[in-house]
Amino acid sequence: MRDEIIHDHNHDGIDRRGFLKCMAWAGTGVLFTVYGGVLKSYGLDKVVSGQVTPAKGELSFVQISDSHIGFSKEANKDVVGTLQTAIDRINALPTPPAFLLHTGDLSHLSKAAEFDTLDQVLKGCKAQDVHYVPGEHDVLNDNGKQYLNRYGKQTRGDGWYSFDYNGVHFMGLVNVLNLKAGGLGFLGNDQLEWIEDDVKGLGGDTPIVVFAHIPLWTVYPDWGWGTDDSAQALSYLKRFGSVTVLNGHIHQTMQKVEGNITFHTAMSTAFPQPAPGTAPSPGPMKVPAEKLRGVLGITDVNYIQGKSSLAIIDSPLAS
Amino acid sequence: MKRIHLGYAGAIALMVLAIHTSIAREKPASNEVAIDNFSFIPQTLTVPVGTTVTWINRDDIPHTVLSVDKTTIVSPALDTDEKFAYKFTVAGTNDYYCSVHPHMKGRIIVEAGKTSP
């Protein structure tokens, strides 16, 4: 099954048909390559099985998300096993990725033993360089102190930071702390000021990759799937030709293109969540065991600088 | 005869008791808030001063109970089936939310002039 979705930039929000077709339930990871400022993404499953050959770019990296180590309910009683499968797939890639991005919810309950287990599994990954941002499950009870001690020593504030790799500027943001009643994800003034300052010296042709746990675009506010002050953060990135925003949190693949910005959410390595509005709540979705590991989605983003619209091709895998 | 009558009476009494028990089980306790499907149920609960309210998490995902003022009610993260209790000693309206999923909101109205039974 292969569907092509041409995003119309003249209307806001999400086209329902395209929206549903962008879905994939559960997966293991996404491989990204950057070539000449053009970022492409591939479902790891098809890369490993040889069905897709990634373009050799200047840079390739993998995003994993929502490993929820410590979760043991019906939706997946072996989250360590499925994370291990993700790592096995990454290790089987023909070209090893330069590094991993983990977009949060490393743990389920912020317990030290859960973080220990995650670290142990990631030790088995050939790509030893891992860049983290916290999910709300990583900052329970202590406002993220333990997370900062373990994963955010070189960061600012609650754990935000940036780094450069092969000419691409990466920004890891934190939007899971100081959440306000009735609100969504939250960046806060300190972080917003830092974002503005961080990109000041960069040329407009620098490809930017922003990664954070909760989506930085409004996916579904009824379920809290968005970030209150993301518009201000993104306003500082308007002058850049290529901005890619990578998020987790919603445990399913979704994409949106808005001007120069491509938004992409990753699958979880632990359990799927329902498509917005299709269930009473965003709680873990129970699917047959063989589907949990086997159902993957592949997403190709063909992103060309200077073009006003772009084609996004999603291929949900048939079971 | 007398014994048989008593037997019937006993059986009827047991049936009445059984019906009462099943009704009681369906209705949540008046001082309990269930957390279910990312909602506080009931969303608004009215109790007399002195009542201890208990929250219980029925979801597969952890939730918290945090006052909007962030100081009055502060629960730890509640995993599945975990409970948190708080005694309301002052009359007034207490708005709270889940600090992990802030779209989840609830309210406890504590009424003065009455005391907890």
Tab-separated table of C-alpha atoms in Angstrom:
chain	number	residue	atom	x	y	z
A	1	MET	CA	0.000	0.000	0.000
A	2	ARG	CA	1.416	3.325	-0.988
A	3	ASP	CA	-0.265	6.656	-0.685
A	4	GLU	CA	0.959	10.013	-1.718
A	5	ILE	CA	-0.220	13.078	0.059
A	6	ILE	CA	0.370	16.478	-1.399
A	7	HIS	CA	0.059	18.977	1.373
A	8	ASP	CA	-1.903	22.064	0.547
A	9	HIS	CA	-0.344	25.019	2.267
A	10	ASN	CA	-3.354	27.226	1.770
A	11	HIS	CA	-5.419	25.585	4.447
A	12	ASP	CA	-4.571	25.129	8.051
A	13	GLY	CA	-5.066	22.063	10.175
A	14	ILE	CA	-5.001	18.492	9.115
A	15	ASP	CA	-6.817	16.962	6.222
A	16	ARG	CA	-8.627	14.011	7.786
A	17	ARG	CA	-8.091	11.616	4.914
A	18	GLY	CA	-4.415	12.340	4.692
A	19	PHE	CA	-4.198	12.420	8.434
A	20	LEU	CA	-5.467	8.878	8.834
A	21	LYS	CA	-3.240	7.613	6.074
A	22	CYS	CA	-0.223	9.106	7.797
A	23	MET	CA	-0.785	6.732	10.674
A	24	ALA	CA	1.292	3.774	11.533
A	25	TRP	CA	0.817	1.933	14.762
A	26	ALA	CA	3.970	0.732	16.316
A	27	GLY	CA	7.503	0.588	15.178
A	28	THR	CA	11.119	0.578	15.910
A	29	GLY	CA	12.745	3.712	14.598
A	30	VAL	CA	13.200	6.158	11.795
A	31	LEU	CA	16.382	6.705	9.825
A	32	PHE	CA	17.087	10.211	8.584
A	33	THR	CA	19.583	11.267	5.986
A	34	VAL	CA	20.493	14.829	5.180
A	35	TYR	CA	21.882	15.612	1.762
A	36	GLY	CA	22.391	19.173	0.623
A	37	GLY	CA	19.933	20.442	3.187
A	38	VAL	CA	17.322	17.939	2.057
A	39	LEU	CA	16.193	15.642	4.817
A	40	LYS	CA	14.730	12.254	4.025
A	41	SER	CA	13.283	9.755	6.445
A	42	TYR	CA	12.904	6.006	6.137
A	43	GLY	CA	11.197	3.344	8.220
A	44	LEU	CA	13.955	1.181	9.636
A	45	ASP	CA	12.150	-2.027	8.821
A	46	LYS	CA	12.282	-1.457	5.052
A	47	VAL	CA	15.881	-0.279	5.160
A	48	VAL	CA	17.028	-3.345	7.043
A	49	SER	CA	15.071	-5.722	4.825
A	50	GLY	CA	16.556	-4.090	1.732
A	51	GLN	CA	13.235	-2.887	0.337
A	52	VAL	CA	14.466	0.675	0.512
A	53	THR	CA	17.971	1.952	-0.054
A	54	PRO	CA	18.557	5.237	1.707
A	55	ALA	CA	20.259	7.945	-0.307
A	56	LYS	CA	23.833	8.305	0.823
A	57	GLY	CA	23.808	11.723	2.404
A	58	GLU	CA	26.207	13.870	4.324
A	59	LEU	CA	24.605	12.682	7.489
A	60	SER	CA	22.317	9.939	8.656
A	61	PHE	CA	20.865	9.576	12.114
A	62	VAL	CA	18.072	7.612	13.767
A	63	GLN	CA	15.245	8.820	15.981
A	64	ILE	CA	13.765	6.487	18.576
A	65	SER	CA	11.086	7.513	21.045
A	66	ASP	CA	8.822	6.576	23.919
A	67	SER	CA	10.590	3.439	25.119
A	68	HIS	CA	8.578	3.609	28.416
A	69	ILE	CA	10.878	1.206	30.245
A	70	GLY	CA	8.895	0.013	33.278
A	71	PHE	CA	5.552	-0.243	31.467
A	72	SER	CA	4.223	-3.778	31.839
A	73	LYS	CA	0.536	-3.598	31.018
A	74	GLU	CA	-1.410	-5.553	28.441
A	75	ALA	CA	-0.525	-3.321	25.477
A	76	ASN	CA	3.078	-4.599	25.724
A	77	LYS	CA	4.443	-6.701	28.551
A	78	ASP	CA	7.949	-6.683	27.105
A	79	VAL	CA	8.992	-3.106	26.408
A	80	VAL	CA	12.646	-4.047	26.944
A	81	GLY	CA	12.303	-6.691	24.233
A	82	THR	CA	10.781	-4.307	21.712
A	83	LEU	CA	13.429	-1.672	22.473
A	84	GLN	CA	16.040	-4.384	21.904
A	85	THR	CA	14.418	-5.132	18.536
A	86	ALA	CA	14.738	-1.462	17.640
A	87	ILE	CA	18.420	-1.493	18.564
A	88	ASP	CA	18.966	-4.710	16.578
A	89	ARG	CA	17.451	-3.030	13.540
A	90	ILE	CA	19.641	0.032	13.954
A	91	ASN	CA	22.695	-2.223	14.249
A	92	ALA	CA	21.680	-3.991	11.035
A	93	LEU	CA	21.632	-0.793	8.966
A	94	PRO	CA	24.050	-0.914	6.032
A	95	THR	CA	25.443	2.494	6.983
A	96	PRO	CA	25.663	3.021	10.736
A	97	PRO	CA	23.933	6.223	11.830
A	98	ALA	CA	26.128	8.988	13.216
A	99	PHE	CA	24.031	9.104	16.381
A	100	LEU	CA	20.628	8.472	17.911
A	101	LEU	CA	18.040	10.980	19.013
A	102	HIS	CA	15.772	9.779	21.799
A	103	THR	CA	12.723	12.042	21.926
A	104	GLY	CA	11.659	11.251	25.469
A	105	ASP	CA	9.667	8.971	27.718
A	106	LEU	CA	12.769	6.888	28.205
A	107	SER	CA	11.124	5.526	31.358
A	108	HIS	CA	7.520	4.970	32.389
A	109	LEU	CA	7.720	6.159	36.021
A	110	SER	CA	11.062	8.018	36.280
A	111	LYS	CA	12.498	5.195	38.382
A	112	ALA	CA	16.272	4.819	38.608
A	113	ALA	CA	16.033	1.119	37.724
A	114	GLU	CA	14.094	1.990	34.561
A	115	PHE	CA	16.765	4.446	33.420
A	116	ASP	CA	19.412	1.816	34.268
A	117	THR	CA	17.690	-0.733	32.033
A	118	LEU	CA	17.424	1.753	29.188
A	119	ASP	CA	21.135	2.558	29.475
A	120	GLN	CA	21.953	-1.139	29.469
A	121	VAL	CA	19.997	-1.806	26.262
A	122	LEU	CA	21.420	1.270	24.514
A	123	LYS	CA	24.946	0.082	25.368
A	124	GLY	CA	24.327	-2.617	22.791
A	125	CYS	CA	23.814	-0.073	20.026
A	126	LYS	CA	26.644	0.446	17.548
A	127	ALA	CA	25.828	4.147	17.546
A	128	GLN	CA	27.060	5.118	20.992
A	129	ASP	CA	26.296	8.802	20.706
A	130	VAL	CA	22.736	9.396	21.980
A	131	HIS	CA	21.084	12.791	22.356
A	132	TYR	CA	18.103	12.901	24.684
A	133	VAL	CA	15.204	15.139	25.558
A	134	PRO	CA	12.867	14.277	28.444
A	135	GLY	CA	9.278	13.147	28.183
A	136	GLU	CA	6.749	13.838	30.932
A	137	HIS	CA	7.294	10.282	32.210
A	138	ASP	CA	10.971	11.078	32.840
A	139	VAL	CA	10.376	14.036	35.151
A	140	LEU	CA	7.762	12.641	37.555
A	141	ASN	CA	7.985	13.626	41.249
A	142	ASP	CA	11.281	15.569	41.036
A	143	ASN	CA	10.743	18.080	38.199
A	144	GLY	CA	13.380	16.296	36.173
A	145	LYS	CA	16.352	16.454	38.589
A	146	GLN	CA	17.285	12.817	38.113
A	147	TYR	CA	16.887	13.087	34.342
A	148	LEU	CA	19.196	16.135	34.294
A	149	ASN	CA	21.828	14.339	36.374
A	150	ARG	CA	21.800	11.353	34.074
A	151	TYR	CA	21.226	12.749	30.595
A	152	GLY	CA	21.445	16.516	30.733
A	153	LYS	CA	24.780	17.419	32.296
A	154	GLN	CA	25.889	19.596	29.378
A	155	THR	CA	22.525	21.288	28.945
A	156	ARG	CA	20.869	24.506	30.026
A	157	GLY	CA	17.788	25.177	32.128
A	158	ASP	CA	15.637	22.068	32.392
A	159	GLY	CA	17.720	20.257	29.779
A	160	TRP	CA	17.682	22.152	26.487
A	161	TYR	CA	20.776	22.369	24.275
A	162	SER	CA	22.028	22.554	20.726
A	163	PHE	CA	24.852	21.011	18.746
A	164	ASP	CA	26.141	21.036	15.193
A	165	TYR	CA	26.895	18.053	13.045
A	166	ASN	CA	28.112	18.208	9.444
A	167	GLY	CA	26.660	21.653	8.954
A	168	VAL	CA	23.256	20.802	10.439
A	169	HIS	CA	22.163	22.639	13.599
A	170	PHE	CA	20.321	20.418	16.096
A	171	MET	CA	18.232	21.842	18.948
A	172	GLY	CA	16.907	19.638	21.762
A	173	LEU	CA	13.989	21.325	23.550
A	174	VAL	CA	12.122	20.551	26.787
A	175	ASN	CA	8.328	21.026	26.782
A	176	VAL	CA	7.220	18.666	29.548
A	177	LEU	CA	7.815	20.765	32.682
A	178	ASN	CA	5.845	23.499	34.483
A	179	LEU	CA	2.690	22.506	32.627
A	180	LYS	CA	-0.280	24.729	33.408
A	181	ALA	CA	-3.787	23.547	34.275
A	182	GLY	CA	-5.799	23.180	31.101
A	183	GLY	CA	-2.702	23.769	28.996
A	184	LEU	CA	-0.550	21.790	26.596
A	185	GLY	CA	3.203	21.263	26.412
A	186	PHE	CA	5.173	24.294	27.549
A	187	LEU	CA	8.574	25.765	26.677
A	188	GLY	CA	8.617	28.862	28.887
A	189	ASN	CA	10.254	32.265	28.516
A	190	ASP	CA	13.779	31.223	29.501
A	191	GLN	CA	13.887	28.576	26.814
A	192	LEU	CA	12.247	30.823	24.208
A	193	GLU	CA	14.895	33.481	24.819
A	194	TRP	CA	17.588	30.867	24.503
A	195	ILE	CA	16.162	29.638	21.182
A	196	GLU	CA	16.146	33.159	19.776
A	197	ASP	CA	19.711	33.693	20.919
A	198	ASP	CA	20.969	30.267	19.840
A	199	VAL	CA	20.119	30.747	16.156
A	200	LYS	CA	21.139	34.406	15.922
A	201	GLY	CA	24.526	33.791	14.371
A	202	LEU	CA	23.388	31.140	11.885
A	203	GLY	CA	22.964	31.722	8.172
A	204	GLY	CA	19.501	31.163	6.716
A	205	ASP	CA	20.837	28.263	4.637
A	206	THR	CA	21.774	26.234	7.744
A	207	PRO	CA	19.499	23.186	7.971
A	208	ILE	CA	17.822	23.146	11.393
A	209	VAL	CA	16.567	20.041	13.177
A	210	VAL	CA	14.484	20.677	16.309
A	211	PHE	CA	13.613	17.738	18.541
A	212	ALA	CA	11.346	17.680	21.583
A	213	HIS	CA	8.983	15.205	23.205
A	214	ILE	CA	5.483	16.694	22.844
A	215	PRO	CA	4.600	17.801	19.305
A	216	LEU	CA	5.475	21.426	18.578
A	217	TRP	CA	2.369	21.719	16.420
A	218	THR	CA	-1.208	21.310	17.517
A	219	VAL	CA	-2.086	17.725	16.713
A	220	TYR	CA	-5.105	17.312	19.011
A	221	PRO	CA	-5.559	19.721	21.927
A	222	ASP	CA	-8.375	17.674	23.492
A	223	TRP	CA	-5.725	15.097	24.342
A	224	GLY	CA	-3.040	17.652	25.133
A	225	TRP	CA	-1.148	16.911	21.925
A	226	GLY	CA	0.473	20.248	21.238
A	227	THR	CA	2.657	22.920	22.846
A	228	ASP	CA	1.213	26.200	24.140
A	229	ASP	CA	4.066	28.484	23.127
A	230	SER	CA	5.510	26.598	20.164
A	231	ALA	CA	4.444	29.286	17.676
A	232	GLN	CA	6.815	31.766	19.280
A	233	ALA	CA	9.675	29.271	19.196
A	234	LEU	CA	9.060	28.525	15.539
A	235	SER	CA	8.828	32.226	14.686
A	236	TYR	CA	12.578	32.453	15.377
A	237	LEU	CA	13.140	29.780	12.716
A	238	LYS	CA	11.084	31.354	9.925
A	239	ARG	CA	14.111	32.775	8.115
A	240	PHE	CA	15.724	29.367	7.702
A	241	GLY	CA	15.228	27.500	4.453
A	242	SER	CA	15.051	24.054	6.007
A	243	VAL	CA	13.560	23.324	9.420
A	244	THR	CA	12.629	19.818	10.527
A	245	VAL	CA	10.787	19.255	13.801
A	246	LEU	CA	10.960	15.748	15.293
A	247	ASN	CA	8.642	14.783	18.138
A	248	GLY	CA	7.376	11.712	19.996
A	249	HIS	CA	4.680	11.478	22.673
A	250	ILE	CA	1.747	10.412	20.475
A	251	HIS	CA	3.139	6.948	19.629
A	252	GLN	CA	2.268	7.116	15.958
A	253	THR	CA	3.662	8.589	12.785
A	254	MET	CA	2.237	11.870	11.659
A	255	GLN	CA	3.494	14.617	9.437
A	256	LYS	CA	2.638	18.146	8.589
A	257	VAL	CA	4.297	20.745	6.440
A	258	GLU	CA	3.889	24.416	7.144
A	259	GLY	CA	5.926	26.817	5.055
A	260	ASN	CA	9.590	26.008	5.581
A	261	ILE	CA	8.906	23.611	8.455
A	262	THR	CA	8.347	19.874	8.240
A	263	PHE	CA	6.847	18.321	11.381
A	264	HIS	CA	7.228	14.629	12.029
A	265	THR	CA	6.247	12.445	14.973
A	266	ALA	CA	7.873	9.092	15.625
A	267	MET	CA	6.473	5.760	16.614
A	268	SER	CA	7.030	4.404	20.083
A	269	THR	CA	9.201	1.381	20.741
A	270	ALA	CA	6.793	0.371	23.533
A	271	PHE	CA	3.092	0.572	22.645
A	272	PRO	CA	0.806	2.305	20.160
A	273	GLN	CA	-1.715	5.000	21.000
A	274	PRO	CA	-5.000	5.574	19.179
A	275	ALA	CA	-5.448	8.077	16.389
A	276	PRO	CA	-6.842	11.363	17.726
A	277	GLY	CA	-10.498	11.147	18.633
A	278	THR	CA	-10.846	7.461	17.776
A	279	ALA	CA	-10.905	6.310	21.412
A	280	PRO	CA	-12.233	7.689	24.706
A	281	SER	CA	-8.692	8.595	25.755
A	282	PRO	CA	-5.104	8.498	24.477
A	283	GLY	CA	-4.268	5.507	26.702
A	284	PRO	CA	-2.201	2.573	25.415
A	285	MET	CA	-3.857	0.782	22.493
A	286	LYS	CA	-4.026	-2.988	22.647
A	287	VAL	CA	-3.276	-4.739	19.363
A	288	PRO	CA	-2.565	-8.407	18.665
A	289	ALA	CA	0.994	-9.323	19.650
A	290	GLU	CA	2.048	-10.156	16.107
A	291	LYS	CA	0.959	-6.722	14.958
A	292	LEU	CA	2.832	-4.902	17.708
A	293	ARG	CA	6.226	-5.896	16.369
A	294	GLY	CA	5.261	-6.403	12.763
A	295	VAL	CA	3.282	-3.309	11.835
A	296	LEU	CA	5.556	-0.538	10.791
A	297	GLY	CA	5.225	2.560	8.721
A	298	ILE	CA	7.608	4.081	6.266
A	299	THR	CA	7.677	7.758	5.565
A	300	ASP	CA	9.649	9.449	2.823
A	301	VAL	CA	9.944	13.174	3.112
A	302	ASN	CA	11.036	14.796	-0.095
A	303	TYR	CA	12.024	18.186	1.029
A	304	ILE	CA	13.560	20.599	-1.420
A	305	GLN	CA	14.675	24.032	-0.376
A	306	GLY	CA	12.909	26.928	-2.020
A	307	LYS	CA	9.869	24.957	-3.124
A	308	SER	CA	6.554	26.140	-1.784
A	309	SER	CA	5.005	22.718	-1.508
A	310	LEU	CA	6.315	19.224	-1.199
A	311	ALA	CA	5.153	15.672	-1.522
A	312	ILE	CA	5.081	13.389	1.456
A	313	ILE	CA	4.778	9.695	0.767
A	314	ASP	CA	3.578	7.452	3.562
A	315	SER	CA	3.396	3.712	3.214
A	316	PRO	CA	1.651	2.044	6.115
A	317	LEU	CA	2.657	-1.608	6.041
A	318	ALA	CA	-0.153	-4.049	5.567
A	319	SER	CA	-0.175	-6.696	8.233
B	1	MET	CA	-43.627	-24.330	60.629
B	2	LYS	CA	-42.002	-21.625	62.638
B	3	ARG	CA	-38.568	-22.736	61.577
B	4	ILE	CA	-39.535	-22.697	57.896
B	5	HIS	CA	-40.912	-19.185	58.218
B	6	LEU	CA	-37.707	-18.007	59.763
B	7	GLY	CA	-35.871	-19.674	56.921
B	8	TYR	CA	-37.889	-17.733	54.326
B	9	ALA	CA	-37.404	-14.517	56.245
B	10	GLY	CA	-33.678	-15.163	56.339
B	11	ALA	CA	-33.545	-15.821	52.613
B	12	ILE	CA	-35.490	-12.652	51.826
B	13	ALA	CA	-33.243	-10.658	54.140
B	14	LEU	CA	-30.180	-12.035	52.349
B	15	MET	CA	-31.641	-11.121	48.958
B	16	VAL	CA	-32.371	-7.584	50.106
B	17	LEU	CA	-28.831	-7.362	51.458
B	18	ALA	CA	-27.420	-8.630	48.152
B	19	ILE	CA	-29.375	-6.035	46.168
B	20	HIS	CA	-28.182	-3.296	48.505
B	21	THR	CA	-24.582	-4.404	48.142
B	22	SER	CA	-24.710	-4.425	44.350
B	23	ILE	CA	-26.194	-0.916	44.275
B	24	ALA	CA	-23.522	0.292	46.659
B	25	ARG	CA	-20.798	-1.153	44.463
B	26	GLU	CA	-22.019	0.620	41.321
B	27	LYS	CA	-22.109	4.018	42.966
B	28	PRO	CA	-18.658	5.430	43.721
B	29	ALA	CA	-18.160	6.444	47.315
B	30	SER	CA	-19.109	10.069	47.894
B	31	ASN	CA	-15.546	10.909	48.854
B	32	GLU	CA	-13.785	9.092	46.018
B	33	VAL	CA	-12.573	10.409	42.665
B	34	ALA	CA	-11.707	7.849	40.017
B	35	ILE	CA	-9.103	8.649	37.384
B	36	ASP	CA	-10.291	6.868	34.301
B	37	ASN	CA	-9.662	7.436	30.600
B	38	PHE	CA	-7.652	10.569	31.333
B	39	SER	CA	-10.548	12.128	33.301
B	40	PHE	CA	-11.351	12.836	36.940
B	41	ILE	CA	-14.708	11.219	37.764
B	42	PRO	CA	-16.691	13.001	39.079
B	43	GLN	CA	-15.089	16.118	37.677
B	44	THR	CA	-16.711	18.190	40.431
B	45	LEU	CA	-17.187	16.708	43.897
B	46	THR	CA	-18.884	18.516	46.784
B	47	VAL	CA	-17.983	17.402	50.313
B	48	PRO	CA	-18.416	18.729	53.870
B	49	VAL	CA	-15.457	20.244	55.726
B	50	GLY	CA	-13.313	17.555	57.260
B	51	THR	CA	-13.797	15.022	54.461
B	52	THR	CA	-10.877	12.950	53.274
B	53	VAL	CA	-11.101	12.555	49.490
B	54	THR	CA	-9.372	9.608	47.874
B	55	TRP	CA	-8.253	9.525	44.241
B	56	ILE	CA	-7.623	6.186	42.579
B	57	ASN	CA	-5.946	5.778	39.196
B	58	ARG	CA	-7.710	3.252	36.946
B	59	ASP	CA	-5.592	4.052	33.855
B	60	ASP	CA	-2.547	2.220	32.459
B	61	ILE	CA	-0.715	5.545	32.506
B	62	PRO	CA	0.453	7.438	35.622
B	63	HIS	CA	-1.384	10.583	36.672
B	64	THR	CA	-1.031	13.153	39.424
B	65	VAL	CA	-3.342	15.380	41.455
B	66	LEU	CA	-2.010	18.925	41.759
B	67	SER	CA	-3.793	22.064	42.947
B	68	VAL	CA	-3.844	24.903	40.464
B	69	ASP	CA	-2.038	26.900	43.197
B	70	LYS	CA	0.559	24.081	43.071
B	71	THR	CA	0.808	23.949	46.887
B	72	THR	CA	-2.457	22.779	48.491
B	73	ILE	CA	-2.864	19.300	46.995
B	74	VAL	CA	0.340	17.712	45.741
B	75	SER	CA	0.252	14.002	45.002
B	76	PRO	CA	3.132	11.868	43.799
B	77	ALA	CA	2.717	10.169	40.415
B	78	LEU	CA	0.043	7.503	40.827
B	79	ASP	CA	0.610	4.310	38.900
B	80	THR	CA	-2.264	1.986	37.985
B	81	ASP	CA	-4.587	1.299	40.966
B	82	GLU	CA	-2.566	3.529	43.284
B	83	LYS	CA	-4.473	5.856	45.607
B	84	PHE	CA	-3.898	9.278	47.063
B	85	ALA	CA	-5.879	10.791	49.949
B	86	TYR	CA	-6.214	14.390	51.083
B	87	LYS	CA	-8.249	15.770	53.995
B	88	PHE	CA	-10.062	19.030	53.320
B	89	THR	CA	-10.171	21.095	56.510
B	90	VAL	CA	-11.004	24.478	54.983
B	91	ALA	CA	-14.201	25.443	53.155
B	92	GLY	CA	-13.799	26.656	49.592
B	93	THR	CA	-13.297	25.623	45.982
B	94	ASN	CA	-10.210	23.597	45.126
B	95	ASP	CA	-9.341	23.426	41.437
B	96	TYR	CA	-6.784	20.842	40.523
B	97	TYR	CA	-5.321	19.088	37.474
B	98	CYS	CA	-2.957	16.328	36.444
B	99	SER	CA	0.517	17.850	36.132
B	100	VAL	CA	1.449	15.156	33.608
B	101	HIS	CA	-1.638	15.652	31.420
B	102	PRO	CA	-2.744	19.208	32.211
B	103	HIS	CA	-5.871	18.991	30.065
B	104	MET	CA	-7.257	16.783	32.872
B	105	LYS	CA	-8.999	19.102	35.335
B	106	GLY	CA	-11.133	18.566	38.435
B	107	ARG	CA	-12.732	20.513	41.298
B	108	ILE	CA	-13.476	19.743	44.948
B	109	ILE	CA	-16.011	22.055	46.583
B	110	VAL	CA	-15.716	21.964	50.369
B	111	GLU	CA	-18.860	23.192	52.094
B	112	ALA	CA	-18.791	25.051	55.396
B	113	GLY	CA	-21.399	24.595	58.083
B	114	LYS	CA	-21.457	20.871	57.593
B	115	THR	CA	-19.087	18.387	58.989
B	116	SER	CA	-18.073	15.068	57.633
B	117	PRO	CA	-20.295	12.234	58.948
